[in-house]
Coordinates of C-alpha atoms in Angstrom, one line a residue:
X1 CA 61.4 115.7 57.6
X2 CA 64.3 117.9 58.4
X3 CA 63.5 118.7 63.0
X4 CA 64.5 114.7 62.7
X5 CA 67.8 115.1 60.9
X6 CA 69.1 117.9 62.8
X7 CA 68.8 115.8 65.8
X8 CA 70.4 112.9 64.6
X9 CA 73.3 114.9 63.3
X10 CA 73.1 116.5 66.5
X11 CA 73.0 113.4 68.5
X12 CA 75.8 112.3 65.6
X13 CA 78.3 115.1 66.2
X14 CA 77.9 115.5 70.1
X15 CA 79.1 111.8 70.2
X16 CA 81.9 112.3 67.5
X17 CA 83.1 115.1 70.2
X18 CA 83.2 113.2 73.4
X19 CA 85.4 110.3 71.7
X20 CA 87.8 113.0 70.7
X21 CA 87.5 114.9 73.8
X22 CA 88.6 111.5 75.6
X23 CA 91.2 109.7 73.2
X24 CA 92.9 112.0 74.6
X25 CA 93.9 113.7 77.7
X26 CA 94.8 118.0 77.8
X27 CA 97.5 119.1 80.3
X28 CA 98.4 122.4 81.5
X29 CA 101.3 124.1 79.8
X30 CA 104.6 123.4 82.1
X31 CA 102.4 121.5 84.7
X32 CA 102.2 118.1 83.7
X33 CA 98.4 117.7 85.2
X34 CA 95.3 116.7 82.9
X35 CA 92.9 119.8 82.4
X36 CA 89.7 118.9 84.5
X37 CA 87.6 117.1 81.5
X38 CA 83.8 116.3 81.5
X39 CA 85.3 112.8 82.1
X40 CA 85.5 112.1 85.6
X41 CA 87.9 109.5 85.1
X42 CA 90.6 111.5 83.0
X43 CA 93.1 114.3 85.5
X44 CA 91.7 116.5 87.7
X45 CA 88.1 116.2 88.9
X46 CA 86.2 119.7 88.6
X47 CA 85.0 119.3 91.4
X48 CA 89.3 119.3 92.7
X49 CA 88.8 115.6 94.7
X50 CA 91.4 113.3 93.7
X51 CA 90.9 109.7 94.4
X52 CA 94.9 108.5 93.8
X53 CA 95.2 110.5 96.8
X54 CA 92.8 108.8 99.5
X55 CA 93.6 107.3 102.2
X56 CA 91.8 104.9 104.9
X57 CA 92.0 103.4 108.5
X58 CA 89.8 102.2 110.4
X59 CA 86.8 104.7 109.8
X60 CA 89.4 107.9 109.3
X61 CA 89.4 108.4 106.1
X62 CA 92.3 111.1 104.2
X63 CA 92.5 112.7 100.2
X64 CA 93.2 115.8 98.9
X65 CA 91.6 118.4 96.6
X66 CA 93.7 120.3 94.3
X67 CA 92.8 123.5 92.1
X68 CA 94.2 126.1 90.1
X69 CA 94.4 129.4 90.6
X70 CA 95.6 132.1 88.6
X71 CA 98.2 129.5 86.2
X72 CA 98.6 127.8 89.8
X73 CA 98.3 124.1 91.5
X74 CA 97.5 124.6 94.8
X75 CA 96.5 121.2 97.0
X76 CA 94.7 120.9 100.1
X77 CA 93.8 117.5 103.0
X78 CA 91.1 116.9 103.9
X79 CA 90.1 114.4 107.1
X80 CA 86.7 112.4 107.9
X81 CA 85.7 110.4 111.1
X82 CA 82.7 108.3 111.4
X83 CA 81.0 105.8 114.1
X84 CA 83.7 107.8 117.2
X85 CA 86.4 107.2 116.0
X86 CA 89.4 110.2 116.6
X87 CA 92.0 110.4 113.6
X88 CA 94.7 112.9 112.4
X89 CA 95.3 114.5 109.2
X90 CA 98.5 116.0 107.9
X91 CA 99.7 117.2 104.4
X92 CA 102.7 116.9 103.4
X93 CA 104.6 118.5 100.5
X94 CA 108.4 117.4 98.6
X95 CA 110.0 119.3 96.1
X96 CA 111.9 118.0 93.1
X97 CA 112.0 114.4 94.6
X98 CA 113.5 115.2 97.4
X99 CA 112.0 114.4 100.7
X100 CA 108.3 114.9 102.1
X101 CA 108.0 117.4 104.7
X102 CA 104.9 118.6 106.8
X103 CA 102.8 121.9 105.6
X104 CA 99.8 121.9 107.7
X105 CA 98.8 121.7 111.0
X106 CA 97.7 118.9 112.7
X107 CA 94.0 118.3 112.0
X108 CA 91.9 116.3 114.8
X109 CA 87.7 115.6 114.2
X110 CA 85.5 113.0 115.8
X111 CA 82.3 112.4 114.0
X112 CA 83.1 115.2 111.4
X113 CA 85.3 116.4 108.5
X114 CA 87.8 119.1 108.8
X115 CA 90.9 120.6 106.2
X116 CA 93.8 122.5 105.6
X117 CA 93.6 125.7 103.6
X118 CA 95.4 125.2 100.4
X119 CA 99.4 125.0 99.6
X120 CA 101.4 125.4 96.9
X121 CA 101.6 122.9 94.2
X122 CA 103.2 123.3 91.2
X123 CA 105.5 122.2 88.6
X124 CA 107.9 120.2 91.2
X125 CA 106.2 119.4 93.8
X126 CA 104.2 116.3 94.9
X127 CA 101.7 116.5 98.2
X128 CA 100.2 114.3 99.5
X129 CA 97.5 113.7 102.8
X130 CA 99.2 111.2 105.3
X131 CA 96.5 110.3 108.8
X132 CA 96.5 108.1 111.9
X133 CA 93.1 106.8 114.4
X134 CA 94.3 107.7 117.5
X135 CA 92.0 105.1 118.7
X136 CA 94.2 102.1 117.0
X137 CA 97.2 104.5 118.5
X138 CA 98.9 104.7 115.4
X139 CA 102.3 105.5 115.8
X140 CA 103.1 107.2 112.6
X141 CA 101.4 108.3 109.7
X142 CA 99.7 106.3 106.9
X143 CA 100.0 108.2 103.8
X144 CA 98.4 108.2 100.5
X145 CA 99.8 108.2 97.1
X146 CA 101.8 111.9 96.1
X147 CA 99.7 114.2 93.5

């Protein structure tokens, strides 16, 4: 009988703790970025994937990952191509509301994935990934949301 009470108490405690954890996202000090939580819908994902950064052009997809190292945020651009499509990707960044500037080299892929290194993306900075579908003769970059 005590075992059932203990299991029920543990389940109720876990449910209550989960509800409290989801009630308000935590934020890293002085960064404005949400801290990774168990909920994939709040803040930075544990694996670093930023769903709001996704941009697609036909069979080209670009997105960003972010990570925090030694208390500082960094962003990485990624690109993927399929169906024999040539895709180009660059990473841009702006500071304190200024204009976006290129910070990475251009990455061109065909039926594979590639990524930039990680670039500084801390307080006052926003980064975004931009892609072009070369098979469509894109003459401008198409960019995801700045994060």
